[in-house]
Tab-separated table of C-alpha atoms in Angstrom:
chain	number	residue	atom	x	y	z
B	1	MET	CA	148.065	103.606	108.692
B	2	ALA	CA	145.094	101.794	110.222
B	3	ALA	CA	142.630	103.994	108.318
B	4	GLY	CA	144.435	103.269	105.053
B	5	ILE	CA	144.370	99.502	105.666
B	6	ILE	CA	140.651	99.574	106.490
B	7	LEU	CA	139.895	101.602	103.357
B	8	GLY	CA	142.010	99.199	101.286
B	9	LEU	CA	140.134	96.167	102.591
B	10	MET	CA	136.801	97.905	101.942
B	11	ALA	CA	137.933	98.599	98.371
B	12	ALA	CA	139.001	94.953	97.972
B	13	THR	CA	135.595	93.729	99.154
B	14	LEU	CA	133.694	96.015	96.806
B	15	GLN	CA	135.966	95.122	93.878
B	16	ALA	CA	135.491	91.390	94.455
B	17	LEU	CA	131.741	92.002	94.530
B	18	SER	CA	131.942	93.994	91.301
B	19	TYR	CA	133.839	91.136	89.597
B	20	LEU	CA	131.030	88.749	90.524
B	21	PHE	CA	128.412	91.170	89.216
B	22	SER	CA	130.445	91.495	85.986
B	23	ALA	CA	130.617	87.730	85.474
B	24	ARG	CA	126.906	87.372	86.178
B	25	PHE	CA	126.071	90.207	83.778
B	26	GLY	CA	128.037	88.546	80.983
B	27	LEU	CA	126.403	85.159	81.577
B	28	ARG	CA	122.847	86.456	81.838
B	29	HIS	CA	122.892	88.880	78.921
B	30	GLN	CA	125.572	87.326	76.687
B	31	ALA	CA	127.170	90.755	76.511
B	32	SER	CA	130.711	91.409	75.315
B	33	PRO	CA	133.356	92.955	77.612
B	34	VAL	CA	133.266	96.150	75.547
B	35	THR	CA	129.497	96.416	76.090
B	36	LEU	CA	129.843	96.151	79.862
B	37	LEU	CA	132.834	98.509	79.895
B	38	VAL	CA	130.846	101.179	78.050
B	39	LEU	CA	127.607	100.729	79.986
B	40	MET	CA	129.133	100.817	83.470
B	41	HIS	CA	131.365	103.816	82.708
B	42	VAL	CA	128.599	105.829	81.096
B	43	TRP	CA	126.579	105.128	84.245
B	44	ILE	CA	129.466	106.082	86.560
B	45	GLY	CA	130.178	109.144	84.399
B	46	ILE	CA	126.622	110.380	84.939
B	47	VAL	CA	127.012	110.014	88.722
B	48	ALA	CA	130.416	111.744	88.565
B	49	LEU	CA	128.975	114.683	86.626
B	50	LEU	CA	126.155	115.119	89.142
B	51	SER	CA	128.546	114.969	92.115
B	52	LEU	CA	131.226	117.269	90.673
B	53	PRO	CA	129.583	120.582	91.778
B	54	PHE	CA	129.560	119.337	95.391
B	55	LEU	CA	133.244	118.342	95.302
B	56	TRP	CA	134.722	121.223	93.303
B	57	HIS	CA	136.877	123.924	94.915
B	58	PRO	CA	138.093	127.165	93.218
B	59	GLN	CA	141.701	126.611	94.401
B	60	ILE	CA	141.974	123.616	92.073
B	61	LEU	CA	142.362	125.919	89.055
B	62	ALA	CA	145.413	127.557	90.623
B	63	SER	CA	147.548	124.590	89.513
B	64	THR	CA	147.638	122.189	86.567
B	65	ASP	CA	149.673	119.482	88.334
B	66	TRP	CA	146.651	117.186	88.305
B	67	LEU	CA	146.112	117.154	84.536
B	68	LEU	CA	148.905	114.717	83.559
B	69	PRO	CA	148.154	112.073	86.241
B	70	LEU	CA	144.461	112.364	85.367
B	71	GLY	CA	145.156	111.593	81.710
B	72	VAL	CA	147.590	108.729	82.408
B	73	MET	CA	145.276	107.225	85.021
B	74	THR	CA	142.259	107.285	82.714
B	75	LEU	CA	143.982	105.733	79.694
B	76	SER	CA	145.860	102.991	81.593
B	77	TYR	CA	142.777	102.206	83.679
B	78	LEU	CA	140.501	101.733	80.652
B	79	ILE	CA	143.036	99.394	79.036
B	80	ALA	CA	143.322	97.407	82.273
B	81	GLN	CA	139.573	97.258	82.794
B	82	LEU	CA	138.914	96.000	79.274
B	83	SER	CA	141.641	93.368	79.739
B	84	LEU	CA	140.051	92.275	83.025
B	85	PHE	CA	136.621	91.849	81.446
B	86	GLN	CA	138.191	89.851	78.619
B	87	SER	CA	139.860	87.515	81.157
B	88	LEU	CA	136.519	86.955	82.897
B	89	ARG	CA	135.236	85.411	79.661
B	90	HIS	CA	137.771	82.592	80.041
B	91	ALA	CA	137.989	82.007	83.820
B	92	GLU	CA	135.999	82.349	87.051
B	93	SER	CA	136.166	85.665	88.909
B	94	SER	CA	137.434	83.949	92.096
B	95	ARG	CA	140.452	82.702	90.100
B	96	VAL	CA	141.074	85.870	88.084
B	97	SER	CA	140.924	88.276	91.030
B	98	PRO	CA	143.890	86.827	92.994
B	99	LEU	CA	146.200	87.035	89.970
B	100	LEU	CA	145.761	90.797	89.943
B	101	GLY	CA	148.037	90.679	93.000
B	102	LEU	CA	150.895	90.255	90.506
B	103	LYS	CA	150.646	93.977	89.831
B	104	ILE	CA	152.490	94.411	93.163
B	105	LEU	CA	155.714	93.299	91.461
B	106	VAL	CA	155.133	95.852	88.690
B	107	LEU	CA	154.373	98.554	91.267
B	108	ILE	CA	157.434	97.928	93.418
B	109	LEU	CA	159.708	97.823	90.364
B	110	LEU	CA	158.259	101.094	89.075
B	111	GLY	CA	158.452	102.612	92.560
B	112	SER	CA	162.136	101.790	92.965
B	113	SER	CA	163.215	102.652	89.401
B	114	TRP	CA	160.853	105.466	88.416
B	115	GLN	CA	160.050	107.165	91.735
B	116	GLY	CA	163.443	106.485	93.339
B	117	GLU	CA	161.960	104.824	96.417
B	118	HIS	CA	163.945	102.380	98.560
B	119	TYR	CA	162.199	99.312	99.976
B	120	SER	CA	163.567	97.161	102.764
B	121	LEU	CA	164.387	93.492	102.254
B	122	LEU	CA	161.324	92.623	104.331
B	123	GLN	CA	159.116	94.691	102.030
B	124	TRP	CA	160.546	93.053	98.900
B	125	GLY	CA	159.833	89.713	100.550
B	126	ALA	CA	156.274	90.819	101.324
B	127	ALA	CA	155.733	91.767	97.667
B	128	GLY	CA	157.065	88.371	96.607
B	129	LEU	CA	154.783	86.563	99.068
B	130	CYS	CA	151.815	88.559	97.790
B	131	ALA	CA	152.533	87.573	94.183
B	132	LEU	CA	153.236	83.933	95.147
B	133	GLY	CA	149.993	83.757	97.122
B	134	GLY	CA	148.053	85.196	94.192
B	135	VAL	CA	149.433	82.615	91.753
B	136	TRP	CA	148.896	79.748	94.215
B	137	LEU	CA	145.379	80.927	94.995
B	138	SER	CA	144.430	81.135	91.336
B	139	ARG	CA	145.955	77.803	90.326
B	140	CYS	CA	144.368	75.773	93.133
B	141	GLY	CA	142.288	73.129	91.389
B	142	GLY	CA	144.069	73.458	88.033
B	143	SER	CA	145.572	76.011	85.691
B	144	ILE	CA	143.540	78.752	84.079
B	145	PRO	CA	143.342	79.076	80.263
B	146	TRP	CA	146.276	80.815	78.580
B	147	GLN	CA	143.894	83.358	77.061
B	148	ALA	CA	142.934	84.533	80.551
B	149	SER	CA	146.594	84.655	81.644
B	150	GLY	CA	147.527	86.988	78.797
B	151	TRP	CA	144.693	89.391	79.508
B	152	ILE	CA	145.470	89.350	83.244
B	153	ALA	CA	149.131	90.237	82.574
B	154	LEU	CA	148.040	93.247	80.507
B	155	ALA	CA	145.534	94.218	83.221
B	156	CYS	CA	148.270	94.098	85.898
B	157	VAL	CA	150.503	96.510	83.972
B	158	GLY	CA	147.590	98.851	83.266
B	159	TYR	CA	146.376	98.836	86.868
B	160	ALA	CA	149.921	99.424	88.171
B	161	LEU	CA	150.327	102.549	86.029
B	162	SER	CA	146.839	103.655	87.005
B	163	ASP	CA	147.531	103.156	90.732
B	164	LEU	CA	150.712	105.246	90.624
B	165	SER	CA	148.844	107.999	88.785
B	166	VAL	CA	146.090	107.933	91.409
B	167	VAL	CA	148.617	108.754	94.155
B	168	TYR	CA	149.846	111.811	92.225
B	169	LEU	CA	146.282	112.844	91.364
B	170	VAL	CA	144.876	112.752	94.899
B	171	ARG	CA	147.949	114.409	96.397
B	172	ALA	CA	147.668	117.214	93.817
B	173	PHE	CA	144.528	118.219	95.740
B	174	ASP	CA	146.278	118.242	99.137
B	175	GLN	CA	144.650	121.583	99.970
B	176	LEU	CA	141.352	119.686	100.359
B	177	PRO	CA	140.267	117.188	103.062
B	178	LEU	CA	141.220	113.608	102.159
B	179	LEU	CA	137.726	112.306	101.370
B	180	GLN	CA	136.923	115.375	99.260
B	181	ALA	CA	140.234	115.058	97.398
B	182	ALA	CA	139.594	111.347	96.787
B	183	GLY	CA	135.984	111.977	95.741
B	184	LEU	CA	137.021	114.780	93.386
B	185	SER	CA	139.740	112.581	91.858
B	186	VAL	CA	137.228	109.774	91.302
B	187	ALA	CA	134.673	112.180	89.815
B	188	LEU	CA	137.160	113.731	87.375
B	189	SER	CA	138.634	110.366	86.378
B	190	TYR	CA	135.315	108.654	85.757
B	191	LEU	CA	133.761	111.666	84.081
B	192	LEU	CA	136.631	111.434	81.583
B	193	CYS	CA	136.151	107.654	81.298
B	194	GLY	CA	132.431	108.149	80.716
B	195	LEU	CA	133.042	110.727	77.998
B	196	GLY	CA	135.518	108.385	76.320
B	197	CYS	CA	133.061	105.498	76.429
B	198	LEU	CA	130.346	107.670	74.882
B	199	LEU	CA	132.331	107.470	71.638
B	200	PHE	CA	131.310	103.798	71.451
B	201	TRP	CA	127.668	104.466	72.353
B	202	PRO	CA	126.295	104.812	68.777
B	203	ARG	CA	127.818	101.417	67.848
B	204	LEU	CA	126.486	99.669	70.959
B	205	ARG	CA	123.702	97.209	70.191
B	206	GLN	CA	122.637	96.485	73.782
B	207	ARG	CA	122.098	99.992	75.166
B	208	ARG	CA	118.900	98.780	76.799
B	209	LEU	CA	121.107	96.981	79.363
B	210	LEU	CA	122.306	100.245	80.920
B	211	LEU	CA	120.061	99.787	83.970
B	212	GLN	CA	121.131	96.148	84.407
B	213	SER	CA	124.769	97.273	84.700
B	214	THR	CA	123.964	99.320	87.826
B	215	PRO	CA	125.258	96.733	90.383
B	216	VAL	CA	128.599	96.519	88.556
B	217	ALA	CA	128.888	100.304	88.258
B	218	LEU	CA	127.788	101.162	91.802
B	219	SER	CA	130.015	98.612	93.536
B	220	TRP	CA	132.984	99.705	91.411
B	221	LEU	CA	132.379	103.406	92.093
B	222	LEU	CA	132.274	102.860	95.865
B	223	ALA	CA	135.397	100.690	95.615
B	224	MET	CA	137.273	103.458	93.813
B	225	ILE	CA	136.422	106.081	96.442
B	226	CYS	CA	137.867	103.772	99.113
B	227	LEU	CA	140.846	102.843	96.938
B	228	PHE	CA	141.824	106.419	96.044
B	229	SER	CA	141.720	107.317	99.749
B	230	CYS	CA	143.790	104.233	100.621
B	231	PHE	CA	146.470	105.091	98.045
B	232	ALA	CA	146.663	108.676	99.279
B	233	LEU	CA	147.336	107.410	102.819
B	234	LEU	CA	149.549	104.382	102.159
B	235	GLY	CA	151.007	104.856	98.671
B	236	ALA	CA	150.385	102.645	95.652
B	237	VAL	CA	152.603	99.691	96.687
B	238	PHE	CA	151.402	99.213	100.269
B	239	GLY	CA	147.857	100.051	99.200
B	240	GLY	CA	148.109	97.436	96.461
B	241	ILE	CA	149.314	94.803	98.932
B	242	VAL	CA	146.401	95.572	101.261
B	243	GLN	CA	144.095	95.404	98.254
B	244	SER	CA	145.363	91.877	97.539
B	245	GLY	CA	143.202	90.777	100.464
B	246	ARG	CA	140.449	90.533	97.877
B	247	GLY	CA	141.820	87.041	97.137
B	248	LEU	CA	140.379	85.699	100.390
B	249	ILE	CA	137.284	87.859	99.958
B	250	SER	CA	136.736	86.446	96.449
B	251	ILE	CA	136.896	82.890	97.830
B	252	LEU	CA	134.302	83.638	100.492
B	253	LEU	CA	132.032	85.430	98.026
B	254	GLY	CA	132.401	82.562	95.554
B	255	LEU	CA	131.360	80.049	98.218
B	256	LEU	CA	128.387	82.215	99.147
B	257	VAL	CA	127.335	82.504	95.500
B	258	VAL	CA	127.483	78.720	95.031
B	259	ARG	CA	125.527	78.090	98.235
B	260	LEU	CA	122.816	80.537	97.208
B	261	GLY	CA	122.658	79.030	93.715
B	262	TRP	CA	123.341	82.432	92.177
B	263	SER	CA	124.630	81.989	88.608
B	264	ALA	CA	127.978	83.773	88.244
B	265	GLY	CA	130.154	81.123	86.627
B	266	GLU	CA	131.368	79.779	89.985
B	267	ARG	CA	131.588	76.101	90.954
B	268	ALA	CA	131.900	74.573	94.408
B	269	PRO	CA	135.572	73.584	94.947
B	270	ALA	CA	136.682	70.259	96.434
B	271	PHE	CA	137.601	70.397	100.124
B	272	ALA	CA	141.345	69.933	99.416
B	273	VAL	CA	141.244	72.777	96.903
B	274	LEU	CA	139.395	74.985	99.383
B	275	VAL	CA	142.065	74.328	102.039
B	276	GLN	CA	144.811	75.260	99.571
B	277	ARG	CA	142.993	78.455	98.643
B	278	MET	CA	142.623	79.456	102.284
B	279	LEU	CA	146.341	78.838	102.900
B	280	ALA	CA	147.284	80.881	99.845
B	281	ALA	CA	144.989	83.706	100.945
B	282	GLY	CA	146.597	83.557	104.387
B	283	LEU	CA	149.993	83.998	102.708
B	284	MET	CA	148.755	87.183	101.057
B	285	LEU	CA	147.424	88.515	104.360
B	286	LEU	CA	150.819	87.774	105.931
B	287	ALA	CA	152.369	89.932	103.203
B	288	ILE	CA	150.312	92.913	104.460
B	289	VAL	CA	151.731	92.496	107.972
B	290	LEU	CA	155.320	92.057	106.751
B	291	PHE	CA	155.185	95.121	104.507
B	292	ALA	CA	153.876	97.235	107.389
B	293	LEU	CA	156.675	95.934	109.670
B	294	GLY	CA	159.223	96.775	106.974
B	295	GLY	CA	158.673	100.518	107.486
B	296	ASN	CA	157.879	103.344	105.119
B	297	PRO	CA	159.724	103.459	101.776
B	298	GLY	CA	162.197	106.293	101.454
B	299	PRO	CA	164.299	107.861	98.713
B	300	ALA	CA	166.922	105.604	97.172
């Protein structure tokens, strides 16, 4: 469990960093969300293609159980990612990121209804605290635009479906060591994403920005390797709750960005707002502890 929590927090840190890079990219180059989506996934797809021979194993072809989760994960992820980039056009990354914690409610509902898992009362409470902390954290200092809220809601549903598919995908390669199974799952998923994004390449007007998207792509790729491993160890719901620690991480990164004068759409919050954000982030960290104390989910 400890390894899964550490990997989840590493993924949260790298994701929060990628959100900042995304916001900065959009501000500096006046690029649309679709442009960044295509550029970063073409870039990640190239890396995935180059790494695939080192991760492949002949036993994989003995089963096709991984094909369906791979397809569902890729489609739902791309929809979620595009929705996230759209929301970043209307709100700061440090306020958007915590609201992604709302996907925990979608995950736990899908887990109990679709996968037949039973969660303890303490674990339901932890999921509620995580969602409450995310909303509180995002709304500190005022409400976010309704346009951002709509895109975030769509992103939460897409990411929830993607997260559940990741668990099935990685566990379909259970004959491999965990890191190899996670790396192979990432490579296959993002190779497919890259191929899909290539369809938009001829219509892209800012292809020259491919190199400038490297920080977004690299930080996201490393985050996904950690996240896939975390989900394989903890499951999508607990892994998602651990991942919600990015709320606190986003606050700290936002403060660092402001102090360094690095343009990423962030503004220095008032002290009272900062205190509220820290308390809300603490609530989300408490949710991690409570979910772990609640035990492992079992069949309903």
